[in-house]
PDB file of C-alpha atoms in Angstrom:
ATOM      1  CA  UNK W 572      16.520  -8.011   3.019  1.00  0.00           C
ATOM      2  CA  UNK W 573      15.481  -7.500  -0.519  1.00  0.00           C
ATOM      3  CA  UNK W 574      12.170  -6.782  -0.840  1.00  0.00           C
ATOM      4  CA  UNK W 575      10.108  -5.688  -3.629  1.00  0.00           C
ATOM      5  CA  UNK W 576       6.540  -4.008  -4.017  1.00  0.00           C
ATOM      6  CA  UNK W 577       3.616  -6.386  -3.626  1.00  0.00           C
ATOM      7  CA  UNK W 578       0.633  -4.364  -3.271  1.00  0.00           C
ATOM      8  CA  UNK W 579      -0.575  -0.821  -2.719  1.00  0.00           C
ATOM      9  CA  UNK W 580      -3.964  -0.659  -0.939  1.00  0.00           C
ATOM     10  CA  UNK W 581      -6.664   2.155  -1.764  1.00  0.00           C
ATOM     11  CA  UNK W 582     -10.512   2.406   0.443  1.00  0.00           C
ATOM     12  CA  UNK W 583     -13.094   2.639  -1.640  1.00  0.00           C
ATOM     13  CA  UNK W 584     -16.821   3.660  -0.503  1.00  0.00           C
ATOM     14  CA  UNK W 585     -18.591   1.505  -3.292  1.00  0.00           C
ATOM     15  CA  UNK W 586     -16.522  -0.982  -5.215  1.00  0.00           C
ATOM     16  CA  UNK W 587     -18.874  -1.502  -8.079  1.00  0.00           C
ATOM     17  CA  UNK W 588     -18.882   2.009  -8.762  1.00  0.00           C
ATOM     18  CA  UNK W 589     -15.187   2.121  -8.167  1.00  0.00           C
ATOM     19  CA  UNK W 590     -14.530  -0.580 -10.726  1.00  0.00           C
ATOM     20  CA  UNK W 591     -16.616   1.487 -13.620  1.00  0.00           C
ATOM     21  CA  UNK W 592     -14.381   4.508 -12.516  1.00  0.00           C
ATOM     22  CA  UNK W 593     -10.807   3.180 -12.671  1.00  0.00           C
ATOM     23  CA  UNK W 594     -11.933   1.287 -15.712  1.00  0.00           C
ATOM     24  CA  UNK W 595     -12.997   4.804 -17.338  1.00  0.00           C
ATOM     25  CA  UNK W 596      -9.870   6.239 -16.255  1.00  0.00           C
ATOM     26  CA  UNK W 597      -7.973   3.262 -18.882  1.00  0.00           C
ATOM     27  CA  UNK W 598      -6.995   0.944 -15.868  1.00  0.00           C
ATOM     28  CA  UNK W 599      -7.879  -2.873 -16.400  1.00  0.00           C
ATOM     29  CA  UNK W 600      -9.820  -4.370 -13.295  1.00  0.00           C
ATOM     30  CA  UNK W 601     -10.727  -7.694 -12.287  1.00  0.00           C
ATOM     31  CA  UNK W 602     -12.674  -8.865  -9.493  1.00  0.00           C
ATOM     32  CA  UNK W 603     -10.915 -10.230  -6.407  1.00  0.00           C
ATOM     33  CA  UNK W 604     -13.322 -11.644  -4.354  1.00  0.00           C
ATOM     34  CA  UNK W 605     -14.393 -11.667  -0.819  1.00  0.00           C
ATOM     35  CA  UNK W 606     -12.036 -12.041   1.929  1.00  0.00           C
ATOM     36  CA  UNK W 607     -12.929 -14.633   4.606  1.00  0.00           C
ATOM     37  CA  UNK W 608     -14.372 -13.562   8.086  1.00  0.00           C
ATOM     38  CA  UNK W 609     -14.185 -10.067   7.307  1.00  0.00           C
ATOM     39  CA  UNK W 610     -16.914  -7.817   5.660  1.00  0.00           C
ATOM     40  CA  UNK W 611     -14.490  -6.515   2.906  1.00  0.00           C
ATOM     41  CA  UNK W 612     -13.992  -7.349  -0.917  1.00  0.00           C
ATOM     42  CA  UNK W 613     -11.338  -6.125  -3.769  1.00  0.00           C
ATOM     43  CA  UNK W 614     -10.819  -5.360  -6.727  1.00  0.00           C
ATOM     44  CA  UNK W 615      -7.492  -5.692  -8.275  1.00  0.00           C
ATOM     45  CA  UNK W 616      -5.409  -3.743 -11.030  1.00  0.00           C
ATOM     46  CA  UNK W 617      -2.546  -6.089 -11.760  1.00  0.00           C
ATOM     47  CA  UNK W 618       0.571  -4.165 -13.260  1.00  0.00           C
ATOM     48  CA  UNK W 619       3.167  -5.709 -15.620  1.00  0.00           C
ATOM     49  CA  UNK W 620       5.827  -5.241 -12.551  1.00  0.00           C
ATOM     50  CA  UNK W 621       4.467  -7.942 -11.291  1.00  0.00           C
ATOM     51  CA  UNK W 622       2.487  -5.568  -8.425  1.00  0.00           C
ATOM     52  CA  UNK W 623      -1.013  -4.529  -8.104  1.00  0.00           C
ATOM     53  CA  UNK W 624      -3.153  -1.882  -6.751  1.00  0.00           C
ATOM     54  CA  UNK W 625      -6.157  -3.401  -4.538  1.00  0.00           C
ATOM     55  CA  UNK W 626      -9.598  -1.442  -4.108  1.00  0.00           C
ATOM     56  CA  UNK W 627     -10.824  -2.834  -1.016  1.00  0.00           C
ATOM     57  CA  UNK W 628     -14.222  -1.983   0.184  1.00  0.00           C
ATOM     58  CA  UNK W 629     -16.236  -3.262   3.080  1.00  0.00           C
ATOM     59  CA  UNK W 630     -19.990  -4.859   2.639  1.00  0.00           C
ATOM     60  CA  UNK W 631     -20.703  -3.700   6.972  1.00  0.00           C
ATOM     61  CA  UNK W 632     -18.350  -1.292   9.411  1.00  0.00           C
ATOM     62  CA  UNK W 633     -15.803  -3.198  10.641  1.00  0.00           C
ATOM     63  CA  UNK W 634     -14.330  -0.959  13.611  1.00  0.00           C
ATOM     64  CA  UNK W 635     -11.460  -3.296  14.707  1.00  0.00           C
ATOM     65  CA  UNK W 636     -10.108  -3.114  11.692  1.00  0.00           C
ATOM     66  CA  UNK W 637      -7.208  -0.166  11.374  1.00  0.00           C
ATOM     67  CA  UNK W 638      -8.086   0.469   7.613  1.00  0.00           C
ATOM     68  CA  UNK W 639     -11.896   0.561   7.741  1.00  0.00           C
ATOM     69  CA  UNK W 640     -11.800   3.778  10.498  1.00  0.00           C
ATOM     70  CA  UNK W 641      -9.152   5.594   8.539  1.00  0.00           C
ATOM     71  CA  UNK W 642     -12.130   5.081   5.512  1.00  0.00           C
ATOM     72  CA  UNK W 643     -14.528   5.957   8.025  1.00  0.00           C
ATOM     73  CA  UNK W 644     -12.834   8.785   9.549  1.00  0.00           C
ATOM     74  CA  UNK W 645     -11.090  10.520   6.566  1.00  0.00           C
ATOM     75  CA  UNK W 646     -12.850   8.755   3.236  1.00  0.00           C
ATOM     76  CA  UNK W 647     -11.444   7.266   0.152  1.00  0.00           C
ATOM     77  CA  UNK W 648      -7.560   7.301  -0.173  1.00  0.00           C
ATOM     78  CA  UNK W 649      -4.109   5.485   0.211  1.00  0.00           C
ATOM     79  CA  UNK W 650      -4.675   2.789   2.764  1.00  0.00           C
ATOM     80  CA  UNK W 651      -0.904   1.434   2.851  1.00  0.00           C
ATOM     81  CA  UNK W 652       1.333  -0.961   1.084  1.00  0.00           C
ATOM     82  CA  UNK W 653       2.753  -4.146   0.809  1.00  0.00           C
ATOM     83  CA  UNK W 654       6.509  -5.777   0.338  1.00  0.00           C
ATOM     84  CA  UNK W 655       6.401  -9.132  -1.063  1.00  0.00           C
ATOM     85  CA  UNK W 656       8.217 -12.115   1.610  1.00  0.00           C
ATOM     86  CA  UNK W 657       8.832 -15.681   1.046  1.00  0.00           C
ATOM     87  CA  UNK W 658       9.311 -16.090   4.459  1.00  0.00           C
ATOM     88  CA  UNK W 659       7.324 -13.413   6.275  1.00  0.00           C
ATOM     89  CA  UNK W 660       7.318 -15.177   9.339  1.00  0.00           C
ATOM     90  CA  UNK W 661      11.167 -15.323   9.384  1.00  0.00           C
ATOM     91  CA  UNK W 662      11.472 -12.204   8.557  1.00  0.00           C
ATOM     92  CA  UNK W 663       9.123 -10.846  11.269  1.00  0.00           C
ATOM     93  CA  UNK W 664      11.053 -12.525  13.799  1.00  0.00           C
ATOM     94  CA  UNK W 665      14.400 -10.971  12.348  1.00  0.00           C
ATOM     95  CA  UNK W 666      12.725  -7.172  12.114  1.00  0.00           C
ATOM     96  CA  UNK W 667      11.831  -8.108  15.711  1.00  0.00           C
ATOM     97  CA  UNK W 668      15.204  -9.182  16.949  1.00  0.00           C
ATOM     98  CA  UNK W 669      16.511  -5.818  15.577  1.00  0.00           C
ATOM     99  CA  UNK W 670      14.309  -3.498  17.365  1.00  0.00           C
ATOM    100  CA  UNK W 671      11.027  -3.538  15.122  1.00  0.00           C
ATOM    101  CA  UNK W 672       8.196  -3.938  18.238  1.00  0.00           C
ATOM    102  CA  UNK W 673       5.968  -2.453  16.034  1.00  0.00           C
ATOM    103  CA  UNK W 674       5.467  -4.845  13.663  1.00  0.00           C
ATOM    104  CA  UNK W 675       3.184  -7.976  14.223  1.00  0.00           C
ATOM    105  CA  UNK W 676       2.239 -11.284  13.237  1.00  0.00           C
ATOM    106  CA  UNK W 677       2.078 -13.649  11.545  1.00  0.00           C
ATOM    107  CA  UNK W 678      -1.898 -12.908  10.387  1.00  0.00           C
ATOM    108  CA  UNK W 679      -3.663 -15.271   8.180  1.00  0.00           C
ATOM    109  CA  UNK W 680      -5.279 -13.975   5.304  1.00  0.00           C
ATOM    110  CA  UNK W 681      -8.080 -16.260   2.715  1.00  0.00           C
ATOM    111  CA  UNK W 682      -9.823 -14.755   0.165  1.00  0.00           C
ATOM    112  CA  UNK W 683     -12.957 -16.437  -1.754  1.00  0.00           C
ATOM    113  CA  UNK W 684     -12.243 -15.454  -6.060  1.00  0.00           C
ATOM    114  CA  UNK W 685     -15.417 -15.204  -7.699  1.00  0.00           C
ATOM    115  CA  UNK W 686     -14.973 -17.794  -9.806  1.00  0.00           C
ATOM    116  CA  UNK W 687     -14.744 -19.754  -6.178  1.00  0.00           C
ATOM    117  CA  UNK W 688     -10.926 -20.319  -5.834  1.00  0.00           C
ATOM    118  CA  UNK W 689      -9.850 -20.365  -1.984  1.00  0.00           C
ATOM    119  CA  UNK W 690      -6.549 -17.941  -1.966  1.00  0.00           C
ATOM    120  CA  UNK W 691      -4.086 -18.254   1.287  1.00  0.00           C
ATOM    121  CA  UNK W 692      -1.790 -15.961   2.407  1.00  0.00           C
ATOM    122  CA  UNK W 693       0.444 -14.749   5.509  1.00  0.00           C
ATOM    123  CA  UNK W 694       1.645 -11.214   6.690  1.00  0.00           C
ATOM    124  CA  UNK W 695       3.117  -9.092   9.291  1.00  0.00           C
ATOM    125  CA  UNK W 696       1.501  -5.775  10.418  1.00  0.00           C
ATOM    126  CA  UNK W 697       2.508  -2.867  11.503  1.00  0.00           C
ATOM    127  CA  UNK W 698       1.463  -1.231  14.247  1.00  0.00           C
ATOM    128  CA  UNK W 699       2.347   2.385  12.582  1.00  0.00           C
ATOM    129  CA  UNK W 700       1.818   3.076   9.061  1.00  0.00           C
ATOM    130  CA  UNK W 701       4.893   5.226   8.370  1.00  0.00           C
ATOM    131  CA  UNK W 702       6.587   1.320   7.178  1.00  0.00           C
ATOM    132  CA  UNK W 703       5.380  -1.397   4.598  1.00  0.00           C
ATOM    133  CA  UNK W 704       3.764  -4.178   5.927  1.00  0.00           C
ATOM    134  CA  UNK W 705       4.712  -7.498   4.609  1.00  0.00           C
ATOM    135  CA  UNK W 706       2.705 -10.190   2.636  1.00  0.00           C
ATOM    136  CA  UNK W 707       3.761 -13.822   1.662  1.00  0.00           C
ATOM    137  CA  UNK W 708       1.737 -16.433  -0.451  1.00  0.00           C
ATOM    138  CA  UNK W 709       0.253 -19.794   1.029  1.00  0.00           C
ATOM    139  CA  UNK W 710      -1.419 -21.154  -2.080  1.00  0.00           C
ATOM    140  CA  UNK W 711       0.547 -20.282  -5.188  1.00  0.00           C
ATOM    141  CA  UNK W 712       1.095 -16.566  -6.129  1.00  0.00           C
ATOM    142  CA  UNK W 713      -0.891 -16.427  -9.222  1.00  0.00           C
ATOM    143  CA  UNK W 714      -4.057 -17.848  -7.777  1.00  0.00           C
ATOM    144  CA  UNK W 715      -3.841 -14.343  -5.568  1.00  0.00           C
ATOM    145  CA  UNK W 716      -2.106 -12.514  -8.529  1.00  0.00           C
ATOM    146  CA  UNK W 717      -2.890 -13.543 -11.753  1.00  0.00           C
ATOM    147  CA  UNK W 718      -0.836 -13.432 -14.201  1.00  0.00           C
ATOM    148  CA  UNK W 719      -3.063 -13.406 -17.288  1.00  0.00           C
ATOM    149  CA  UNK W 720      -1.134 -11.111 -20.084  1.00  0.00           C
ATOM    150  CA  UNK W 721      -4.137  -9.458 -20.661  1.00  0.00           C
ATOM    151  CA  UNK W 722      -4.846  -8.430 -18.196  1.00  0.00           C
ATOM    152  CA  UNK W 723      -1.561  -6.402 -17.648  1.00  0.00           C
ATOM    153  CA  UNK W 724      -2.587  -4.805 -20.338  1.00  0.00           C
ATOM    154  CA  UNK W 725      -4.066  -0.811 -19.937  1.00  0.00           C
ATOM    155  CA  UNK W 726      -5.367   1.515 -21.764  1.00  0.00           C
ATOM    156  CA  UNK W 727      -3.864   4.366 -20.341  1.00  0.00           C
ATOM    157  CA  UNK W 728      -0.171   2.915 -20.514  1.00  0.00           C
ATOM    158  CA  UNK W 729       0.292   1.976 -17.244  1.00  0.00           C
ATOM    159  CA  UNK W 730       2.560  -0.639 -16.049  1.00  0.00           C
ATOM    160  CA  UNK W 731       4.204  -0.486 -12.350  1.00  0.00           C
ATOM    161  CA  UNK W 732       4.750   1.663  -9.645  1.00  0.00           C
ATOM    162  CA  UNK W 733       7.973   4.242  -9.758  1.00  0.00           C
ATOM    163  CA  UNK W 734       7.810   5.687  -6.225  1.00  0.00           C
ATOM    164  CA  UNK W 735       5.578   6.110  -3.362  1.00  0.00           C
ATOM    165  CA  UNK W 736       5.829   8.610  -0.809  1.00  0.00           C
ATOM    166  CA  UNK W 737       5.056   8.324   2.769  1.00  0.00           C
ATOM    167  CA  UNK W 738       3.987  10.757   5.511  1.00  0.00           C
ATOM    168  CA  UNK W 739       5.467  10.528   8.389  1.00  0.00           C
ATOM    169  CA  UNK W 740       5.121  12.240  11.827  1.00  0.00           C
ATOM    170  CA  UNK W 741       9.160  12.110  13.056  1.00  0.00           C
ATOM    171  CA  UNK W 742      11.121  11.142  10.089  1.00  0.00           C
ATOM    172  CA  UNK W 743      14.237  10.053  12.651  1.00  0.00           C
ATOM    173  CA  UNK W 744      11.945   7.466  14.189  1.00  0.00           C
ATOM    174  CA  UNK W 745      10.526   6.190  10.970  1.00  0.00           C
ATOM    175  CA  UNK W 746      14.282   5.826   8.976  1.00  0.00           C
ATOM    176  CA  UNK W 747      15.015   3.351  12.528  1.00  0.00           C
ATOM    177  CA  UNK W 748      12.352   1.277  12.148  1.00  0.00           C
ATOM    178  CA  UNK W 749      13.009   1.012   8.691  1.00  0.00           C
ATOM    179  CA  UNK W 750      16.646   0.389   9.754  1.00  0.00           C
ATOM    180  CA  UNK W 751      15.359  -2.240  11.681  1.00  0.00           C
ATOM    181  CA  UNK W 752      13.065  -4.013   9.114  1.00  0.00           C
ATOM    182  CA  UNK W 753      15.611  -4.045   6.126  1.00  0.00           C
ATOM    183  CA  UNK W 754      18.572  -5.154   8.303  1.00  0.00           C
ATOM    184  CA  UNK W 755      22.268  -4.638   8.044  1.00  0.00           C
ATOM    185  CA  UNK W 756      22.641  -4.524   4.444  1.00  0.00           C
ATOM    186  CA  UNK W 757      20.452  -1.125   4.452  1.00  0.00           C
ATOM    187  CA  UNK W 758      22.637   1.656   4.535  1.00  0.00           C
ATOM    188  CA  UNK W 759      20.939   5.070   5.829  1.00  0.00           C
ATOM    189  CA  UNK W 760      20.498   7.712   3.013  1.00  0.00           C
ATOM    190  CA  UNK W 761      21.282  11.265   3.799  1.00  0.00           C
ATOM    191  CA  UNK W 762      18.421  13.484   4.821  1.00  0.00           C
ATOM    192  CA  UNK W 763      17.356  16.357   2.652  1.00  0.00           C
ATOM    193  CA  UNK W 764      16.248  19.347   4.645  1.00  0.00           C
ATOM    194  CA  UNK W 765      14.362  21.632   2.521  1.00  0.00           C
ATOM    195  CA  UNK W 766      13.292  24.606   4.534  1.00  0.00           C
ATOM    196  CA  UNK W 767      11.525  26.754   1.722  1.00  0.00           C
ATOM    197  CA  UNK W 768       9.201  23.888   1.342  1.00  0.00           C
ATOM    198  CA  UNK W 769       8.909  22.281   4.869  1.00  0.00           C
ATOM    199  CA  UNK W 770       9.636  19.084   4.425  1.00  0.00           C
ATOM    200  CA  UNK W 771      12.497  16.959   5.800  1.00  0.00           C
ATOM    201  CA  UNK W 772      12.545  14.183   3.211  1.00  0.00           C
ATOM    202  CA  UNK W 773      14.777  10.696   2.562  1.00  0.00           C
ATOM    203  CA  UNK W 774      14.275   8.226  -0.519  1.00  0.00           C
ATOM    204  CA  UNK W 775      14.524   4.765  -0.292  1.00  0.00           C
ATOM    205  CA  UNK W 776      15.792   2.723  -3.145  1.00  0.00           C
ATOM    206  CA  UNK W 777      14.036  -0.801  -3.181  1.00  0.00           C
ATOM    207  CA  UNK W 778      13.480  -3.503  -5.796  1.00  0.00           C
ATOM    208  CA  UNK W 779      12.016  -2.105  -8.632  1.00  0.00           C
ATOM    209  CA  UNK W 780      10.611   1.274  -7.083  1.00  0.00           C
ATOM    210  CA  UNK W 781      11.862   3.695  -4.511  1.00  0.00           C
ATOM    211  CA  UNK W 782      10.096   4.710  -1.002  1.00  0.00           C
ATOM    212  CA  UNK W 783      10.080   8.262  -0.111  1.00  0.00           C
ATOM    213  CA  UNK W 784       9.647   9.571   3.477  1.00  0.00           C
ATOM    214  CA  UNK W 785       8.189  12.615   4.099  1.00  0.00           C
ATOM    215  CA  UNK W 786       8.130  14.593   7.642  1.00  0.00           C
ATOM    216  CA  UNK W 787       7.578  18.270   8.408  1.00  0.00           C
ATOM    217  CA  UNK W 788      10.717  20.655   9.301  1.00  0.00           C
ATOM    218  CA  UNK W 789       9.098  22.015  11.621  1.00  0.00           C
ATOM    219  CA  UNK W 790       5.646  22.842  13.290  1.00  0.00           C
ATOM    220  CA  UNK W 791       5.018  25.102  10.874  1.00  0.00           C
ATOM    221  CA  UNK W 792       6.415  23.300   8.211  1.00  0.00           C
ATOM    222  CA  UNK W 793       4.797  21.923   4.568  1.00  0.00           C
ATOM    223  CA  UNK W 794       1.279  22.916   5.159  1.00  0.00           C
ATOM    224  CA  UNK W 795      -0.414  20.218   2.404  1.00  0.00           C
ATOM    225  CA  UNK W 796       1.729  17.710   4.427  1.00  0.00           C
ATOM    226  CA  UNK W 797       0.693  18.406   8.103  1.00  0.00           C
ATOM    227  CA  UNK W 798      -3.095  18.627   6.764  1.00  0.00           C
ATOM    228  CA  UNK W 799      -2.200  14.583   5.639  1.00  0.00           C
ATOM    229  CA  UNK W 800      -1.518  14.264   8.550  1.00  0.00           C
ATOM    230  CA  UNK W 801      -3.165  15.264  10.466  1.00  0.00           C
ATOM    231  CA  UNK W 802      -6.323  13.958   8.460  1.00  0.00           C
ATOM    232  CA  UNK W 803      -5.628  10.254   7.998  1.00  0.00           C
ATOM    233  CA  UNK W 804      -2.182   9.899   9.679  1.00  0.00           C
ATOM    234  CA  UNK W 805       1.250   8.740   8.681  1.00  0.00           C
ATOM    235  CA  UNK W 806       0.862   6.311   5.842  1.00  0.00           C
ATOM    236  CA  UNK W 807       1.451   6.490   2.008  1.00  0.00           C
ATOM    237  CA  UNK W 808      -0.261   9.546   0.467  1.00  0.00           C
ATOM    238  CA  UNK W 809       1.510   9.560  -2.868  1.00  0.00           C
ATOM    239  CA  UNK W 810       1.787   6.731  -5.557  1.00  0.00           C
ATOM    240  CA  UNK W 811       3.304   7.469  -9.267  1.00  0.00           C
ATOM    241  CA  UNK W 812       2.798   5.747 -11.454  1.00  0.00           C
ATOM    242  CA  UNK W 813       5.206   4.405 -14.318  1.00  0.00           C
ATOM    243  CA  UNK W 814       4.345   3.923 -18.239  1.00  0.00           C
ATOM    244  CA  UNK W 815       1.583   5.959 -17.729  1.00  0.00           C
ATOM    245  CA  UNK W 816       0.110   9.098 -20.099  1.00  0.00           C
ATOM    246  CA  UNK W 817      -3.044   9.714 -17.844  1.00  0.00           C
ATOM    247  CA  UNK W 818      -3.660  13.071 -16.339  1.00  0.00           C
ATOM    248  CA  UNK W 819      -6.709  12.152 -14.467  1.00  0.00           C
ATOM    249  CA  UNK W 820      -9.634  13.894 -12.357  1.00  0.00           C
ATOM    250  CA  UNK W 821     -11.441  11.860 -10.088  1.00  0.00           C
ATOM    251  CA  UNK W 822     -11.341   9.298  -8.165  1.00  0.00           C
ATOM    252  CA  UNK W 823      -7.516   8.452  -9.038  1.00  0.00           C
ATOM    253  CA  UNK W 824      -6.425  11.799  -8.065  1.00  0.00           C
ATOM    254  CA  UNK W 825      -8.377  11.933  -4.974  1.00  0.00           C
ATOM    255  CA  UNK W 826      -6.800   8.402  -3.933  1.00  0.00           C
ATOM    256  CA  UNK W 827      -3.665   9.425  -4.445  1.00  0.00           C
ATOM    257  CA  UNK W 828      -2.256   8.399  -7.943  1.00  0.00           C
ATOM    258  CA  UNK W 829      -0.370  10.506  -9.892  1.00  0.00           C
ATOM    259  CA  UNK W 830       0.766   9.590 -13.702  1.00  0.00           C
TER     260      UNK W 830
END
């Protein structure tokens, strides 16, 4: 499977005020729109890597939804992130035939663009955050992503994502799910045990960026790590940026960007 980065999702308490904010830190944003039959809305940073970075808020609580009580429970931050599918329902039912039971799907998405554009789209969940879940256009991509050249264009330099690094609670479980989602052409990377830090650690190498999985040696392993965890769960906690001269203060470094 050959996947590359679609979207990287940050919770936001007020998107308004996030919009000024990210825009004051050099980042061009545009409006997303509202997403149909739920009570959130986005913002979107496109990036010339032909990703984006979505700050989603919500208008009313929305307990069923997974991403609304980590926001609730834990505040702003890394959500999770996206692969981009042609076929995510194919490739659901493949992950599935190799073992993946925790992913799920396929879920309809629509969004409403303010300028009143209807946007369609399908994914697969997960039911664990420690892999990607996976997103595949109905209507065509750049009515969800648009591909305006300007506004690629940031002030502070940036223009994809290098890496993103995920926490995870058993870093043998997570490398066989994502085993099981990236098929037999993935070939298991060796694990790097560092024991002065704490951290048992593995990078991925995907289209365009690399994914790298983070677990704790030990109970009394990486202490900044287990404190993730043990606030908002396993789930992204780390996206760098590439292109990029910004050294910023808040919010970006509170969500979880890093130049």
């Amino acid at each position: 499977m050959n996947l590359s980065l679609d979207h990287v999702v940050i919770a936001v308490d007020d998107l308004s005020r996030s919009i000024e904010q990210y825009r004051a830190l050099g980042f061009t944003v545009q409006p997303g729109g509202d997403h149909q039959g739920r009570s959130s809305h986005n913002a979107l940073i496109l990036l010339a890597d032909g990703s984006y970075l979505e700050l989603k808020a919500w208008r009313s609580p929305a307990p069923e939804e997974r991403w609304w009580a980590t926001l609730d429970k834990s505040g702003e931050g890394l959500l999770d992130f996206a692969l981009l599918s042609a076929d995510p329902v194919g490739e659901l039912a493949a992950a599935r035939a190799r073992g993946l039971d925790t992913l799920r799907g396929p879920v309809p998405g629509e969004r409403l663009r303010p300028d009143g554009q209807q946007v369609r789209w399908t994914t697969a969940r997960h039911d664990t955050g420690d892999v990607p879940f996976l997103c595949g256009d109905i209507t065509p991509r750049n009515l969800r992503v648009p591909d305006d050249a300007a506004l690629l264009q940031h002030a502070n330099g940036a223009t994809g994502v290098a890496r993103i690094t995920v926490a995870v609670q058993d870093l043998d479980a997570t490398l066989a799910r994502w085993s099981a989602l990236l098929g037999p052409d993935f070939t298991l990377p060796a694990i790097n045990d560092d024991a002065q830090l704490g951290i048992r650690s593995v990078r991925i190498a995907l289209t365009g960026f690399d994914v790298v999985l983070q677990g704790l040696t030990s109970e009394n392993g990486n202490m900044a790590l287990a404190k993730h965890l043990a606030l908002r769960g396993e789930g992204a906690h780390e996206v760098v940026l590439r292109g990029t001269s910004g050294h910023w203060a808040s919010p970006a470094s509170e969500h979880g960007l890093r130049a």
